[in-house]
Short mmCIF file of C-alpha atoms in Angstrom, two decimals:
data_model
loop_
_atom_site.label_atom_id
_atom_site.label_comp_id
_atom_site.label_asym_id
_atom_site.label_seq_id
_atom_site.Cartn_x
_atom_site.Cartn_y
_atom_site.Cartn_z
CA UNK A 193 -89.33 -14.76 261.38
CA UNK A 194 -89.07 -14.21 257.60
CA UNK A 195 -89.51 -17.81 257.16
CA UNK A 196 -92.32 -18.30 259.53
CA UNK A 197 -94.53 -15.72 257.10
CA UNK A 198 -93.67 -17.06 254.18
CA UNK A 199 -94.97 -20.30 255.45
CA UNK A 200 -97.74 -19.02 256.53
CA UNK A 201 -98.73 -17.26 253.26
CA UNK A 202 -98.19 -20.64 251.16
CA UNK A 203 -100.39 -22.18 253.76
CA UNK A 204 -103.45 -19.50 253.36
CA UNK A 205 -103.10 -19.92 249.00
CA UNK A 206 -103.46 -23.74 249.16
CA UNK A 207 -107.35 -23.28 249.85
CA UNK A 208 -107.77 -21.58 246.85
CA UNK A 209 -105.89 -24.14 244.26
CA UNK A 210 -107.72 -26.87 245.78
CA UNK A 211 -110.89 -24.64 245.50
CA UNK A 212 -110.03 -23.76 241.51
CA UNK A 213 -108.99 -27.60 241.34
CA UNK A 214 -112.66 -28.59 242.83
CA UNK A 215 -114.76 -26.42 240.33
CA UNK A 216 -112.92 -27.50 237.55
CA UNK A 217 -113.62 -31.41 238.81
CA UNK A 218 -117.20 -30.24 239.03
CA UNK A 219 -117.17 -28.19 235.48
CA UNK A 220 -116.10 -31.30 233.59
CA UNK A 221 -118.10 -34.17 235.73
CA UNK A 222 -121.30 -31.57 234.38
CA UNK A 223 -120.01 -31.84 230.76
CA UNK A 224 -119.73 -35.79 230.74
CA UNK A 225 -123.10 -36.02 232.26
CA UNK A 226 -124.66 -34.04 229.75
CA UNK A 227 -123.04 -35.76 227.28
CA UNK A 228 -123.95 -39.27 228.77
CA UNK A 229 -127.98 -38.09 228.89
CA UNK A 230 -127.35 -36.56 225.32
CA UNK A 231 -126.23 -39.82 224.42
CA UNK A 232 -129.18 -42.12 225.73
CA UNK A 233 -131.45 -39.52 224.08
CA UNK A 234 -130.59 -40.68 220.95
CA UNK A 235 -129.98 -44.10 222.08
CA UNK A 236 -133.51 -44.46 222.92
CA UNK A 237 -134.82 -43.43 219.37
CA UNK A 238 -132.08 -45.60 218.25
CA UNK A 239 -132.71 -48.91 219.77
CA UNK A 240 -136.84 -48.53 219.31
CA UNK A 241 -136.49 -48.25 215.61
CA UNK A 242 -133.97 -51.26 215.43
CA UNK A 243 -136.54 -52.85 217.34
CA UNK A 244 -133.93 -53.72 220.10
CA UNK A 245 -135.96 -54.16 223.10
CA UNK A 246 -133.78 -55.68 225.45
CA UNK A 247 -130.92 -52.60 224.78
CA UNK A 248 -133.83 -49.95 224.61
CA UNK A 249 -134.94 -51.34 228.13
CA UNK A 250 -131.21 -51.19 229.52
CA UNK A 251 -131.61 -47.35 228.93
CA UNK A 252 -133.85 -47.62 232.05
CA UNK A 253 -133.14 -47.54 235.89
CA UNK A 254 -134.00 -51.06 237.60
CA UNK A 255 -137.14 -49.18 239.04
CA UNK A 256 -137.22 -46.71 236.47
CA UNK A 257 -141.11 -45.66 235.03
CA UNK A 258 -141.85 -45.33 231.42
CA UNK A 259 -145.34 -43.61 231.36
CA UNK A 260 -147.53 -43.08 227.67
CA UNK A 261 -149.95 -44.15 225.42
CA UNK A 262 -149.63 -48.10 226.36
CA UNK A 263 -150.23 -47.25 230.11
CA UNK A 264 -147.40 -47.02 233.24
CA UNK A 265 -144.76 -49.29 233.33
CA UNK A 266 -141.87 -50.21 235.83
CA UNK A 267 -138.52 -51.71 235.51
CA UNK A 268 -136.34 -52.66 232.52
CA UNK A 269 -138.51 -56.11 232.17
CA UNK A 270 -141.75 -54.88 232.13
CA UNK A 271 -140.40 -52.04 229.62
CA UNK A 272 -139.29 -54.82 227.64
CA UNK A 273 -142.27 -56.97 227.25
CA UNK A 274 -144.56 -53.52 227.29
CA UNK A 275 -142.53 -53.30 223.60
CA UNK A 276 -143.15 -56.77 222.76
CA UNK A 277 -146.90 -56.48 223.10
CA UNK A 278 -147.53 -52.80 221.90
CA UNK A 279 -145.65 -53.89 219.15
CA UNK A 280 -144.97 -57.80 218.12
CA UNK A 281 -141.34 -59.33 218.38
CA UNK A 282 -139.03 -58.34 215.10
CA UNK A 283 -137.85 -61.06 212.59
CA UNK A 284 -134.19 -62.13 212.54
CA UNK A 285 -131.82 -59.76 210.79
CA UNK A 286 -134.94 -57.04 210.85
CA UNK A 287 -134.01 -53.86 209.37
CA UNK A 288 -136.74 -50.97 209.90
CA UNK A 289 -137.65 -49.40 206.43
CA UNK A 290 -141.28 -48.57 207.51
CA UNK A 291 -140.53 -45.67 210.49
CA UNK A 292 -138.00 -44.23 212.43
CA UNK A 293 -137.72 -40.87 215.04
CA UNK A 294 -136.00 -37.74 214.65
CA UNK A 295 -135.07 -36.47 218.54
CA UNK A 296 -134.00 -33.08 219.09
CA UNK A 297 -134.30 -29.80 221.05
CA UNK A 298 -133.28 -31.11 224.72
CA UNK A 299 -132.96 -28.99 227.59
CA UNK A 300 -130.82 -30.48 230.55
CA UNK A 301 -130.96 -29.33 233.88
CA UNK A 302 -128.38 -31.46 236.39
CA UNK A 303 -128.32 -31.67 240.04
CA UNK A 304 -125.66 -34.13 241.65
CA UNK A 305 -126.67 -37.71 240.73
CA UNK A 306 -130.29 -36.61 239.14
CA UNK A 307 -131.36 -34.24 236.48
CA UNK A 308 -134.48 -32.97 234.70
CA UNK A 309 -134.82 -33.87 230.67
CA UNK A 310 -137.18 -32.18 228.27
CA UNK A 311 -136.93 -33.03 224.01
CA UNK A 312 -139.12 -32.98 221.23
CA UNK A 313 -139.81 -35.76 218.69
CA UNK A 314 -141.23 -36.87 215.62
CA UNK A 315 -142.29 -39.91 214.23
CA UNK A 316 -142.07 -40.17 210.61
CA UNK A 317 -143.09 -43.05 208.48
CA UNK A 318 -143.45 -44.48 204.66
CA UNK A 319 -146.60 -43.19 202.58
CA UNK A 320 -147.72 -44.79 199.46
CA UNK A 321 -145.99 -42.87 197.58
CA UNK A 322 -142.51 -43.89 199.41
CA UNK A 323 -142.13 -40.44 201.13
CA UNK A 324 -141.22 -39.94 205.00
CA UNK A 325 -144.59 -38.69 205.88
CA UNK A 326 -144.47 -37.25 209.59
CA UNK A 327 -147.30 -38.88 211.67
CA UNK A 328 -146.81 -37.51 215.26
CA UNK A 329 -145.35 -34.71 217.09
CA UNK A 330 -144.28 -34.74 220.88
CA UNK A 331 -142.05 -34.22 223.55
CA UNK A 332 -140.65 -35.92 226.52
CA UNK A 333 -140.52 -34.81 229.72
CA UNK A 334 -137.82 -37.31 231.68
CA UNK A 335 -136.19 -37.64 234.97
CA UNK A 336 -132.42 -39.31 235.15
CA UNK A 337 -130.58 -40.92 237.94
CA UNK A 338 -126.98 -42.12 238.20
CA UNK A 339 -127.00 -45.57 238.70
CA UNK A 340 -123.84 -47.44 239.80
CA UNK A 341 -121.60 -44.91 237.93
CA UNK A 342 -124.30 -45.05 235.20
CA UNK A 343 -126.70 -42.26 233.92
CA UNK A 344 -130.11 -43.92 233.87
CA UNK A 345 -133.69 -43.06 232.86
CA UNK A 346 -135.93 -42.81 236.18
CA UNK A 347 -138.79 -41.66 234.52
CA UNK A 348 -140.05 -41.18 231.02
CA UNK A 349 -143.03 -39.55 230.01
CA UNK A 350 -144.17 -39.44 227.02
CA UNK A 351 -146.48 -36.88 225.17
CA UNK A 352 -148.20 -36.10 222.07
CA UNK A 353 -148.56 -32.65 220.88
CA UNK A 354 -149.41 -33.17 217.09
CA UNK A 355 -152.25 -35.20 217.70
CA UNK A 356 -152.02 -34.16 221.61
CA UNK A 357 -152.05 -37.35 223.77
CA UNK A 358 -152.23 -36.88 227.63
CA UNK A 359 -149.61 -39.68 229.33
CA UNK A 360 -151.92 -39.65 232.34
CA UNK A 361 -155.38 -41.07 230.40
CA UNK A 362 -156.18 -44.38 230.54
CA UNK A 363 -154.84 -46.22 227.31
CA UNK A 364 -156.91 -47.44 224.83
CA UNK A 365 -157.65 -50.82 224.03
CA UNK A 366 -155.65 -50.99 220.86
CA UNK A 367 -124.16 -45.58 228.08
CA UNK A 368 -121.00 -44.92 227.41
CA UNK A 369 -118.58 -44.97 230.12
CA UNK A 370 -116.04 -41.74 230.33
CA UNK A 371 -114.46 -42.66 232.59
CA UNK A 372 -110.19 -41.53 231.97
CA UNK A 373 -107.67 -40.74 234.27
CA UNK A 374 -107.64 -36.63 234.42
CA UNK A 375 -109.52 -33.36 233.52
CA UNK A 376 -107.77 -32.68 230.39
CA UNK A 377 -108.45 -36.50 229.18
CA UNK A 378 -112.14 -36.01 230.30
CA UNK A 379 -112.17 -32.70 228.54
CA UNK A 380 -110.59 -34.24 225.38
CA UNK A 381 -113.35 -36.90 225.45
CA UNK A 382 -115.96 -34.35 224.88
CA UNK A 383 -114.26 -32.21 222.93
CA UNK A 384 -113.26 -34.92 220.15
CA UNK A 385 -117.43 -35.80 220.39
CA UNK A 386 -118.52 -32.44 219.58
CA UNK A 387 -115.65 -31.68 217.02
CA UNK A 388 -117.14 -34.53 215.12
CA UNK A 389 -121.21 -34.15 215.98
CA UNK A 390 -119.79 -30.07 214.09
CA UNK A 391 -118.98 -32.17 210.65
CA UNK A 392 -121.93 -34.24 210.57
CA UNK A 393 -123.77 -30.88 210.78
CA UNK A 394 -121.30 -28.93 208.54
CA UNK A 395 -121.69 -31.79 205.63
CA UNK A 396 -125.31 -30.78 205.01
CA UNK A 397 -124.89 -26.79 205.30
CA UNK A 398 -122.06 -27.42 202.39
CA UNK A 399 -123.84 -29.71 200.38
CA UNK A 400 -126.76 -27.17 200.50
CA UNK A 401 -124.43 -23.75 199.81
CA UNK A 402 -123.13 -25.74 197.26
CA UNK A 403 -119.56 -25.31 198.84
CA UNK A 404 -118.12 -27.80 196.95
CA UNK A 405 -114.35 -27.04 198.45
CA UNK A 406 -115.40 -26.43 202.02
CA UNK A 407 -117.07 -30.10 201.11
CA UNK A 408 -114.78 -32.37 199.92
CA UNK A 409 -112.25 -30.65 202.55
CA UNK A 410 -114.57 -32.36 205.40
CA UNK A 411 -112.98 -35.56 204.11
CA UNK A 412 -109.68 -36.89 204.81
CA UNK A 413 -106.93 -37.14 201.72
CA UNK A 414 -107.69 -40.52 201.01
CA UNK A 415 -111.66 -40.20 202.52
CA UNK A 416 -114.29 -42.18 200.51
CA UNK A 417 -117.56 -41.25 199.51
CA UNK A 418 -120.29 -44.35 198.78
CA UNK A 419 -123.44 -44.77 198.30
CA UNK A 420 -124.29 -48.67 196.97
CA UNK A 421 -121.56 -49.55 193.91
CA UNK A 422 -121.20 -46.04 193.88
CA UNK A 423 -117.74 -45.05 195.31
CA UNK A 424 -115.90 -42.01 195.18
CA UNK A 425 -112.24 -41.70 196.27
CA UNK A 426 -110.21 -38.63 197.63
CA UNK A 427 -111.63 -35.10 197.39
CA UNK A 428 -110.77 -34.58 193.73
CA UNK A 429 -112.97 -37.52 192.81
CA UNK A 430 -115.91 -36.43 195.53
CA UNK A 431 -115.78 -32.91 194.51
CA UNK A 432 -116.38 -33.75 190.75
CA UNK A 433 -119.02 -36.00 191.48
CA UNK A 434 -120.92 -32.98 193.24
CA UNK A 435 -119.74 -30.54 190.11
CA UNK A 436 -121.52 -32.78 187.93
CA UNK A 437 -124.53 -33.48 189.55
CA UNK A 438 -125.22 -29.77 190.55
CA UNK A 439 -123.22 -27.80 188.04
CA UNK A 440 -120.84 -25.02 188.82
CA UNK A 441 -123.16 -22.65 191.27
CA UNK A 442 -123.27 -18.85 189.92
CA UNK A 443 -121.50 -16.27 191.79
CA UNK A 444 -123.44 -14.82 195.11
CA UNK A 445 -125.63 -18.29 194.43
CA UNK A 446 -128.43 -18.37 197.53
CA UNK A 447 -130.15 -21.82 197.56
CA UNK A 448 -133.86 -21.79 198.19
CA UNK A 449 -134.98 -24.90 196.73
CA UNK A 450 -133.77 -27.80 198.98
CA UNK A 451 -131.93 -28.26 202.21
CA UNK A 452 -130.60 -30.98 204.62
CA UNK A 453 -131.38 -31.75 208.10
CA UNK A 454 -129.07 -33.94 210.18
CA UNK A 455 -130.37 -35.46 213.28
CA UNK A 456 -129.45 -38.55 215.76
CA UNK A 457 -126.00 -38.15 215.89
CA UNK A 458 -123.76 -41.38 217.82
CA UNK A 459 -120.34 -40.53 218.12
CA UNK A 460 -118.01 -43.33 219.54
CA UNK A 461 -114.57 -42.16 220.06
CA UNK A 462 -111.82 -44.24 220.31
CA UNK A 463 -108.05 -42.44 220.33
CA UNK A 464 -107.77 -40.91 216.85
CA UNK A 465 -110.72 -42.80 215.01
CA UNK A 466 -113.99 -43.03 215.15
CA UNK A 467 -117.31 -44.36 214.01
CA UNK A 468 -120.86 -42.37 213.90
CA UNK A 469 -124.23 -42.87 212.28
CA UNK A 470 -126.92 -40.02 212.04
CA UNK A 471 -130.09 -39.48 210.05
CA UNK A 472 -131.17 -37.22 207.29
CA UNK A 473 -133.82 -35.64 205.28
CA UNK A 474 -133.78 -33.52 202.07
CA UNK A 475 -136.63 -31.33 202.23
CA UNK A 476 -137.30 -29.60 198.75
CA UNK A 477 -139.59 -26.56 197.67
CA UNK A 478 -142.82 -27.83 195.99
CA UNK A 479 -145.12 -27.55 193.23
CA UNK A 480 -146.81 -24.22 195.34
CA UNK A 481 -143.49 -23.03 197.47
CA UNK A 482 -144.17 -25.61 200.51
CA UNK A 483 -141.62 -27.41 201.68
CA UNK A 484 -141.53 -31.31 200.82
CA UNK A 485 -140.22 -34.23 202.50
CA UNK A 486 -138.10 -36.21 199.65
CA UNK A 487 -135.97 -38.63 201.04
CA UNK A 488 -135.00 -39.91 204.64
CA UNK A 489 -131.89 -41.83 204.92
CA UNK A 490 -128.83 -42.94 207.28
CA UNK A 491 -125.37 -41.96 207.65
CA UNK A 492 -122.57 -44.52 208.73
CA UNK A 493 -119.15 -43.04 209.17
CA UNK A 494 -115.66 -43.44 209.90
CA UNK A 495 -113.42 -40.73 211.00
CA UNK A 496 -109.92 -40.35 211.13
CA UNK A 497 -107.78 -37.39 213.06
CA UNK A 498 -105.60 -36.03 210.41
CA UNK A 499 -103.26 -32.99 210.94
CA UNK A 500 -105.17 -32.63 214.19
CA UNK A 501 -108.76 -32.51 212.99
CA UNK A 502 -111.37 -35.29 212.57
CA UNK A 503 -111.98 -35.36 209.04
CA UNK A 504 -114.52 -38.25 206.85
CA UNK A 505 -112.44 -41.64 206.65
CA UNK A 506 -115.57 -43.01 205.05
CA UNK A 507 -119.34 -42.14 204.54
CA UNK A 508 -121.33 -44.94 203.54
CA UNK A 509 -124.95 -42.83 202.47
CA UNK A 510 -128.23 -45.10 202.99
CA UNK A 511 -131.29 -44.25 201.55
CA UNK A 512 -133.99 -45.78 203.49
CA UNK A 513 -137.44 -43.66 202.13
CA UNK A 514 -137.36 -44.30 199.28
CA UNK A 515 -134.18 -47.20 199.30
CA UNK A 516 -131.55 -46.76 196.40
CA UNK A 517 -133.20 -48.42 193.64
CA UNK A 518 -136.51 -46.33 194.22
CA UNK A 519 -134.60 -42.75 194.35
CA UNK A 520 -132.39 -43.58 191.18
CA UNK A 521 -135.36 -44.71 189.13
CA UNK A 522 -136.78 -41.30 189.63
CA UNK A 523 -133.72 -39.52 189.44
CA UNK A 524 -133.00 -40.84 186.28
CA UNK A 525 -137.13 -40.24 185.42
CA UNK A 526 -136.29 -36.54 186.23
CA UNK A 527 -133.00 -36.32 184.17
CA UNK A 528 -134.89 -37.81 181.15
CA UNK A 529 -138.03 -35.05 181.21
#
């Protein structure tokens, strides 16, 4: 009889682990979608300021809408050629040097195989005077579907807030696959992307406390640091090179005169290195206090896990607005006044 209730009780607790194993499937399937939609955010921005139609257009289901200021259009093809028109087939070897889109602030609501997308953007582009000059402010209001295993774009609609542009008037005449074999591979997945996404962030919030340790320790022991000839190797050599460009910051130093933003983070992963590219801007005080776009570039990374964290294999900086040559002519007019 002692037996029989034993049984028994084993029987009634097997509910429950298969229960605590379901919400667990369901806690991490949630976290790989919203990374996957995360990921064709920035995708999007991406592979419209490379110009990539064709990959831009994969980002879309095969009915999937894309509604804005050229009109409504349906299905990856007509996307496609909707890019072609609105804005003329790129050269060979293009590289954009003229504009590019900073995409942030999305809110993702999932539901099974759909979910509800809302970001902000803006479109920046090169004045006269070889400053990123922001042109227009929005935000898109999207619908996803998962397509054959796939997270897809349903519907995008575009608006403008800053000039406002209603999606719905006329127009004028003018994925990564995470798919691994269990819940704590799945959950390593996403943890390794965020782990790095938190360096590309931390890099600016050093560089503009002026950390210079907490720095050069984002790199790995033998990390490298370039930026066109310039190379700098290990964190001895990187951590001079910010000494004697900034100087030794005072005690209790606060820095109100410039500061980074990072945007557009792609992470790939794969085992214990990865790659990653993501946008910046140094924004410094003006003449009268305001703050003033001076230089847009691009980020292209390697990263290596050492001792168990990802740490800078190598950053290769890019300026784009103004390039190189411009922004070391005037640094070197601003050293000489």
């Amino acid at each position: 009889m002692h037996y029989r209730f034993v049984f028994a009780a084993a029987l009634m607790a097997l509910p429950s682990v298969a229960s605590a194993q379901a919400t667990l499937e369901q806690r991490v399937e949630r976290m790989e979608a919203e990374s996957d939609i995360r990921r064709i955010l920035v995708e999007y921005g991406a592979y419209l300021d490379a110009r990539d139609y064709a990959a831009y257009a994969g980002l879309f289901a095969a009915d999937g809408e894309w509604i804005g200021g050229f009109g409504k259009f349906t299905g990856p093809e007509a996307i496609r050629k909707m890019l072609e028109d609105g804005l003329g087939k790129p050269e060979p070897g293009f590289v954009n040097k003229s504009n590019f889109h900073m995409l942030t602030n999305p809110l993702i609501e999932i539901d099974g195989n759909r979910a509800k997308v809302t970001s902000k953007y803006l479109f920046w582009s090169r004045s006269p005077e070889d400053r990123p000059t922001p042109l227009m402010a929005g935000r898109y209001e999207d619908e996803f579907v998962r397509e054959n295993g796939q997270w897809k774009i349903a519907r995008r609609t575009t608006w403008g807030e800053i000039p406002f542009r209603d999606p719905n008037e006329p127009p004028s005449a003018q994925g990564p696959n995470l798919s691994v074999s269990s819940n704590d591979a799945r959950l390593r997945a996403v943890e390794d992307q965020l782990a790095i996404q938190r360096v590309l962030i931390e890099y600016g919030a050093r560089l503009d406390a002026r950390d210079f340790d907490g720095y050069s320790d984002l790199f790995a022991r033998e990390g490298i640091w370039q930026n066109g000839n310039t190379v700098r190797r290990g964190r001895e050599e990187i951590k001079a090179m910010l000494v004697g460009l900034f100087g030794t910051p005072a005690a209790g130093f606060v820095n109100r005169e410039d500061y980074h933003l990072v945007s557009n983070p792609q992470v790939n992963v794969d085992g214990d290195h990865a790659t990653a590219r993501s946008r910046h801007l140094l924004i410094m005080r003006g003449k009268d206090g305001e703050p003033t776009p001076e230089l847009a570039g691009l980020y292209e990374d390697e990263f290596i896990r050492e001792d168990g964290q990802w740490k800078i294999l190598r950053r290769v900086d890019n300026p784009i607005m103004p390039t190189r040559e411009e922004w070391l002519k005037e640094m070197q007019a601003r050293q000489a006044r």
